XYZ file of C-alpha atoms in Angstrom:
268
model
C 52.052 29.474 -2.721
C 49.156 27.674 -1.910
C 49.387 25.777 -5.229
C 45.535 25.452 -6.123
C 46.681 27.834 -10.324
C 50.480 25.628 -10.223
C 51.264 25.195 -13.648
C 48.419 27.575 -14.768
C 49.154 30.676 -17.115
C 47.058 33.622 -16.508
C 46.076 36.753 -18.252
C 44.953 39.481 -16.224
C 43.664 43.156 -17.513
C 43.310 45.548 -15.472
C 46.472 44.262 -13.072
C 47.558 47.858 -11.852
C 46.497 50.330 -9.909
C 44.861 53.828 -10.171
C 46.536 54.422 -6.571
C 48.168 53.656 -3.267
C 46.400 49.837 -2.040
C 44.761 46.762 -3.727
C 42.449 47.116 -6.477
C 40.404 44.186 -7.784
C 42.828 43.547 -10.723
C 46.177 44.211 -8.857
C 45.054 41.964 -5.827
C 43.544 39.275 -8.074
C 46.816 38.969 -10.452
C 49.093 38.849 -7.073
C 46.591 35.990 -5.239
C 47.044 34.245 -8.723
C 50.933 34.247 -8.310
C 50.767 33.025 -4.278
C 48.668 30.227 -5.381
C 51.901 29.285 -8.404
C 50.348 30.813 -11.923
C 52.055 32.354 -14.070
C 50.865 35.844 -14.360
C 50.616 37.500 -17.541
C 50.009 41.874 -16.121
C 48.024 43.879 -18.312
C 47.028 47.759 -18.271
C 47.129 50.777 -19.902
C 49.606 52.173 -17.371
C 54.062 51.359 -17.599
C 53.733 52.275 -14.253
C 51.048 51.094 -12.184
C 51.686 47.260 -13.953
C 54.992 47.341 -13.054
C 53.482 48.095 -9.295
C 52.252 45.273 -8.972
C 55.433 42.732 -11.210
C 57.429 44.612 -8.377
C 54.820 42.827 -6.084
C 54.600 40.272 -7.187
C 58.596 39.136 -8.461
C 59.216 40.324 -4.718
C 57.635 37.705 -3.334
C 59.217 34.981 -5.740
C 56.157 34.802 -8.380
C 57.328 34.363 -11.749
C 55.259 37.592 -13.821
C 55.921 39.339 -16.916
C 53.865 43.008 -18.190
C 52.137 44.484 -20.967
C 50.823 47.716 -21.780
C 47.813 47.722 -23.683
C 44.514 49.394 -24.582
C 41.910 46.466 -24.338
C 39.485 48.345 -25.987
C 41.135 47.901 -29.603
C 41.076 44.807 -30.903
C 44.770 44.638 -32.445
C 46.197 45.199 -29.145
C 43.907 42.655 -27.333
C 45.350 40.036 -30.557
C 48.899 41.246 -29.646
C 48.265 40.627 -26.044
C 47.453 37.433 -26.361
C 50.061 37.093 -28.607
C 52.656 37.637 -26.450
C 51.457 36.358 -23.146
C 52.197 33.301 -25.389
C 55.422 34.062 -27.020
C 56.563 34.372 -22.718
C 55.053 31.445 -21.305
C 54.018 29.029 -24.260
C 50.045 29.194 -23.600
C 47.397 30.763 -21.724
C 44.783 28.472 -19.418
C 43.278 31.805 -17.140
C 41.403 35.266 -18.846
C 40.286 37.470 -16.068
C 38.823 40.626 -17.222
C 38.958 42.937 -14.777
C 39.341 46.764 -16.800
C 35.912 48.632 -15.999
C 35.369 52.273 -15.326
C 31.724 54.104 -14.403
C 30.838 57.568 -15.865
C 27.346 59.000 -14.248
C 24.443 60.080 -16.337
C 20.999 59.305 -17.434
C 19.424 58.805 -21.196
C 19.197 62.565 -21.824
C 22.185 63.620 -19.588
C 24.865 61.367 -20.739
C 25.903 61.944 -24.081
C 26.751 59.695 -27.234
C 30.245 59.844 -26.739
C 30.541 58.991 -23.327
C 27.926 56.426 -23.852
C 30.012 54.659 -27.031
C 33.182 55.234 -24.368
C 31.284 53.562 -21.158
C 30.575 50.329 -23.539
C 33.998 50.149 -25.153
C 35.527 50.001 -21.704
C 32.953 48.127 -20.015
C 32.219 45.244 -22.408
C 33.419 45.662 -25.870
C 37.366 45.128 -24.027
C 35.245 41.864 -22.610
C 34.299 40.346 -26.352
C 37.859 41.127 -27.696
C 40.184 39.386 -24.563
C 37.518 36.562 -25.301
C 37.377 36.385 -29.292
C 41.251 36.566 -28.842
C 41.864 34.032 -26.055
C 39.248 31.302 -26.824
C 40.860 30.235 -29.796
C 44.013 29.534 -27.537
C 42.707 27.843 -24.816
C 40.646 25.517 -27.520
C 44.183 24.689 -28.942
C 45.201 23.962 -24.856
C 42.337 21.933 -24.626
C 40.478 24.275 -22.091
C 40.549 27.470 -19.876
C 38.671 29.664 -17.646
C 37.884 32.750 -18.315
C 36.230 35.245 -15.024
C 34.335 38.598 -15.830
C 34.342 41.357 -13.801
C 30.635 42.756 -13.463
C 28.927 45.076 -10.580
C 26.417 45.091 -8.994
C 25.048 48.412 -10.697
C 24.819 45.198 -12.950
C 21.832 43.921 -11.117
C 19.753 46.528 -9.022
C 19.959 50.457 -8.598
C 22.968 50.914 -6.008
C 22.253 54.654 -5.473
C 23.386 56.675 -8.758
C 22.036 57.162 -12.290
C 25.193 55.573 -14.320
C 22.654 54.215 -17.382
C 25.512 52.819 -19.577
C 28.159 51.560 -16.780
C 24.673 49.661 -15.551
C 23.606 48.361 -18.665
C 27.282 47.309 -20.050
C 27.594 45.106 -16.899
C 23.876 43.638 -16.996
C 25.426 42.703 -20.238
C 28.638 40.799 -19.360
C 26.793 38.727 -17.069
C 24.649 37.574 -20.662
C 27.749 37.221 -22.536
C 29.795 35.258 -20.059
C 26.444 33.014 -19.215
C 26.465 32.400 -23.455
C 30.760 31.852 -23.896
C 29.892 29.205 -21.012
C 27.500 27.228 -23.190
C 29.305 27.398 -26.766
C 32.527 26.563 -25.423
C 31.361 23.946 -22.675
C 32.526 21.025 -24.914
C 35.470 22.099 -25.201
C 36.069 22.266 -21.579
C 36.446 26.440 -21.147
C 34.469 27.521 -17.955
C 33.018 31.030 -18.029
C 32.049 32.706 -15.089
C 31.328 36.430 -13.424
C 32.117 37.810 -10.290
C 29.952 40.701 -9.219
C 31.318 43.709 -6.975
C 29.147 45.462 -4.521
C 30.486 48.655 -3.612
C 34.269 47.929 -2.271
C 37.004 49.843 -0.759
C 39.548 49.980 -3.911
C 41.877 52.817 -4.826
C 40.162 53.641 -7.861
C 36.467 54.222 -5.481
C 38.362 56.537 -3.027
C 40.281 58.718 -5.838
C 36.658 58.957 -8.019
C 34.440 59.811 -4.078
C 37.970 62.239 -3.400
C 37.297 63.721 -6.948
C 33.904 63.596 -7.819
C 31.615 64.157 -4.787
C 31.223 66.244 -1.697
C 33.974 68.901 -2.158
C 36.201 65.656 -2.039
C 35.603 65.042 1.850
C 36.847 60.874 0.410
C 35.729 60.095 4.547
C 32.273 61.372 4.570
C 31.561 59.376 1.744
C 33.598 55.642 2.616
C 31.288 56.335 6.226
C 28.493 57.025 4.521
C 28.571 54.010 2.016
C 29.658 51.558 5.220
C 26.219 52.105 6.654
C 24.158 51.133 3.704
C 25.731 47.814 3.332
C 24.448 45.181 5.437
C 27.836 44.077 7.070
C 28.523 47.593 7.817
C 31.910 47.858 6.316
C 32.365 47.744 2.133
C 34.645 44.762 0.961
C 38.290 45.169 -0.416
C 40.297 44.149 -3.288
C 40.867 40.735 -1.625
C 37.470 39.568 -1.016
C 37.167 39.725 -4.904
C 40.399 37.947 -5.539
C 39.140 35.304 -3.522
C 35.690 34.751 -6.027
C 38.170 35.244 -8.651
C 40.687 32.314 -7.435
C 37.749 29.649 -6.820
C 36.130 30.337 -10.072
C 39.527 29.903 -12.327
C 41.064 27.222 -9.928
C 39.808 23.766 -10.774
C 37.258 23.455 -7.750
C 35.482 24.806 -10.076
C 36.126 22.699 -12.122
C 31.886 21.868 -12.351
C 30.420 25.547 -12.148
C 30.077 27.369 -15.495
C 27.637 30.105 -16.625
C 27.695 31.165 -13.193
C 28.096 34.426 -11.184
C 29.399 34.957 -7.871
C 27.851 37.935 -5.753
C 30.875 39.634 -3.457
C 28.363 42.723 -1.857
C 27.976 41.945 1.782
C 24.554 41.826 1.304
C 24.150 45.245 0.015
C 21.693 44.399 -3.547
C 19.697 41.434 -0.597
C 18.143 45.025 -0.031
C 17.762 46.794 -3.027
C 14.006 46.190 -4.466
C 14.428 47.403 -7.918
C 14.778 43.977 -9.663
């Protein structure tokens, strides 16, 4: 363990993975544990979060699991309370939950719009609402929210609710950062681009081109200036910096992790 997070207690939502491999949350949770944090692993699927627990425990790290629907305030409040009961406090909140649904303002249903706002944006608000008082009591903390380049520019498919929610996360993070800077609480956003994670692979295989995931992955790679999609570990290392004391003077900022993709997009 590197020790950059020694003595820290972290909640990571979306800490499981939809399939084999390393999603953003799973990689971040594991990296935090490797760096000495006690990690409270949260997901809506017990089997997914249990896999992350086994990995961390197998490496000698400290963690606990919790199953939660992060779009429900009562469950998020219980999540934070359970973390404090288990580990004594809370220093790091990592909001990783998210999902995209295609559709524009006409084709997307009102129900899907509401559901997208809940899973991509409401959960960030709820987690902050219930975690910040604990951080204030502890004398400070660090929040990292996961955005998306879809919230910055058009990246190839109309997903209007997802795009709007992810754009709003940046504004939300900046607002929290400004309000709570005097309290020692920092809040930043990591903005991943087109990553090669289990969720993306499952989405590509199930939703497009007759399930030809390899063809679509190659097409995605070709669109990126660096020539390849990143992985959950690329996101995790950016998050690690922001939640560590190395970033003690960084708040209200964004780190874009996209291989240069947004540099060649022109609709900003």
